[in-house]
Amino acid sequence: MATPKNTRARIIAIQSGGAVHVYSNENGTYLQIRRSTPTEEDILQPSFKVAVCMTKEEIMALANELLIVASRQIQQALEQQTT
């Protein structure tokens, strides 16, 4: 997919496969989640793509939730290392 003119694009690869694409411009921010499975690896495994347009408030709420989850996981990992 080509990035529309005057749009910032950021692609974040996901360890389990696929990627999160973030597109933004003065008209809005779009979050797109893609997962692709080559048919030669697994013909029955589905590929998918979903996209949502998000408001500034929704973006902040999502960012906040992701930071909370990540900080808890980091804290748990640190606690396990010290025990």
Tab-separated table of C-alpha atoms in Angstrom:
chain	number	residue	atom	x	y	z
A	1	MET	CA	0.000	0.000	0.000
A	2	ALA	CA	1.350	3.420	-0.916
A	3	THR	CA	1.405	6.086	1.771
A	4	PRO	CA	-0.851	9.017	0.845
A	5	LYS	CA	0.876	12.358	0.199
A	6	ASN	CA	1.594	14.453	3.335
A	7	THR	CA	0.967	11.447	5.574
A	8	ARG	CA	3.413	10.201	8.165
A	9	ALA	CA	3.717	6.416	8.205
A	10	ARG	CA	5.258	4.295	10.961
A	11	ILE	CA	5.378	0.507	10.716
A	12	ILE	CA	6.009	-1.514	13.865
A	13	ALA	CA	6.807	-5.172	13.280
A	14	ILE	CA	5.338	-7.605	15.786
A	15	GLN	CA	7.387	-10.511	17.119
A	16	SER	CA	4.629	-13.056	16.448
A	17	GLY	CA	4.295	-11.921	12.830
A	18	GLY	CA	2.488	-9.117	11.106
A	19	ALA	CA	2.772	-5.421	11.861
A	20	VAL	CA	0.999	-2.374	13.211
A	21	HIS	CA	0.898	0.529	10.754
A	22	VAL	CA	0.248	4.042	12.031
A	23	TYR	CA	-0.692	6.687	9.465
A	24	SER	CA	-1.249	10.300	10.473
A	25	ASN	CA	-1.865	13.676	8.881
A	26	GLU	CA	-3.875	16.814	9.621
A	27	ASN	CA	-7.104	14.925	8.907
A	28	GLY	CA	-6.619	12.173	11.457
A	29	THR	CA	-4.710	9.157	12.671
A	30	TYR	CA	-5.293	5.657	11.386
A	31	LEU	CA	-4.176	2.484	13.110
A	32	GLN	CA	-3.945	-0.562	10.867
A	33	ILE	CA	-3.141	-4.070	12.067
A	34	ARG	CA	-1.915	-6.544	9.474
A	35	ARG	CA	-1.098	-10.196	9.677
A	36	SER	CA	0.101	-12.174	6.715
A	37	THR	CA	0.758	-15.872	6.488
A	38	PRO	CA	2.359	-17.053	3.259
A	39	THR	CA	0.258	-19.811	1.719
A	40	GLU	CA	3.325	-22.004	1.284
A	41	GLU	CA	3.685	-22.064	5.095
A	42	ASP	CA	0.050	-22.727	5.978
A	43	ILE	CA	-2.703	-22.592	3.385
A	44	LEU	CA	-5.425	-22.685	6.065
A	45	GLN	CA	-4.018	-19.860	8.226
A	46	PRO	CA	-5.896	-16.630	7.489
A	47	SER	CA	-4.302	-13.302	6.701
A	48	PHE	CA	-6.101	-10.172	7.797
A	49	LYS	CA	-6.005	-6.422	7.842
A	50	VAL	CA	-8.133	-4.130	9.963
A	51	ALA	CA	-7.992	-0.343	10.259
A	52	VAL	CA	-9.589	2.234	12.517
A	53	CYS	CA	-9.562	6.008	12.543
A	54	MET	CA	-8.803	7.272	16.056
A	55	THR	CA	-9.390	10.580	17.810
A	56	LYS	CA	-6.697	12.258	19.902
A	57	GLU	CA	-8.487	11.132	23.043
A	58	GLU	CA	-8.643	7.519	21.879
A	59	ILE	CA	-4.959	7.582	20.971
A	60	MET	CA	-4.041	8.889	24.429
A	61	ALA	CA	-6.228	6.263	26.134
A	62	LEU	CA	-4.615	3.478	24.082
A	63	ALA	CA	-1.108	4.802	24.722
A	64	ASN	CA	-1.846	5.040	28.448
A	65	GLU	CA	-3.140	1.470	28.601
A	66	LEU	CA	-0.150	0.105	26.680
A	67	LEU	CA	2.265	1.927	29.003
A	68	ILE	CA	0.499	0.547	32.079
A	69	VAL	CA	0.604	-3.014	30.743
A	70	ALA	CA	4.249	-2.753	29.676
A	71	SER	CA	5.339	-1.274	33.013
A	72	ARG	CA	3.605	-4.092	34.925
A	73	GLN	CA	5.292	-6.718	32.755
A	74	ILE	CA	8.695	-5.068	33.226
A	75	GLN	CA	8.152	-4.886	36.985
A	76	GLN	CA	7.170	-8.571	37.138
A	77	ALA	CA	10.248	-9.546	35.111
A	78	LEU	CA	12.494	-7.551	37.471
A	79	GLU	CA	10.884	-9.170	40.520
A	80	GLN	CA	11.442	-12.639	39.049
A	81	GLN	CA	15.112	-11.851	38.430
A	82	THR	CA	15.673	-10.860	42.050
A	83	THR	CA	14.033	-13.994	43.518
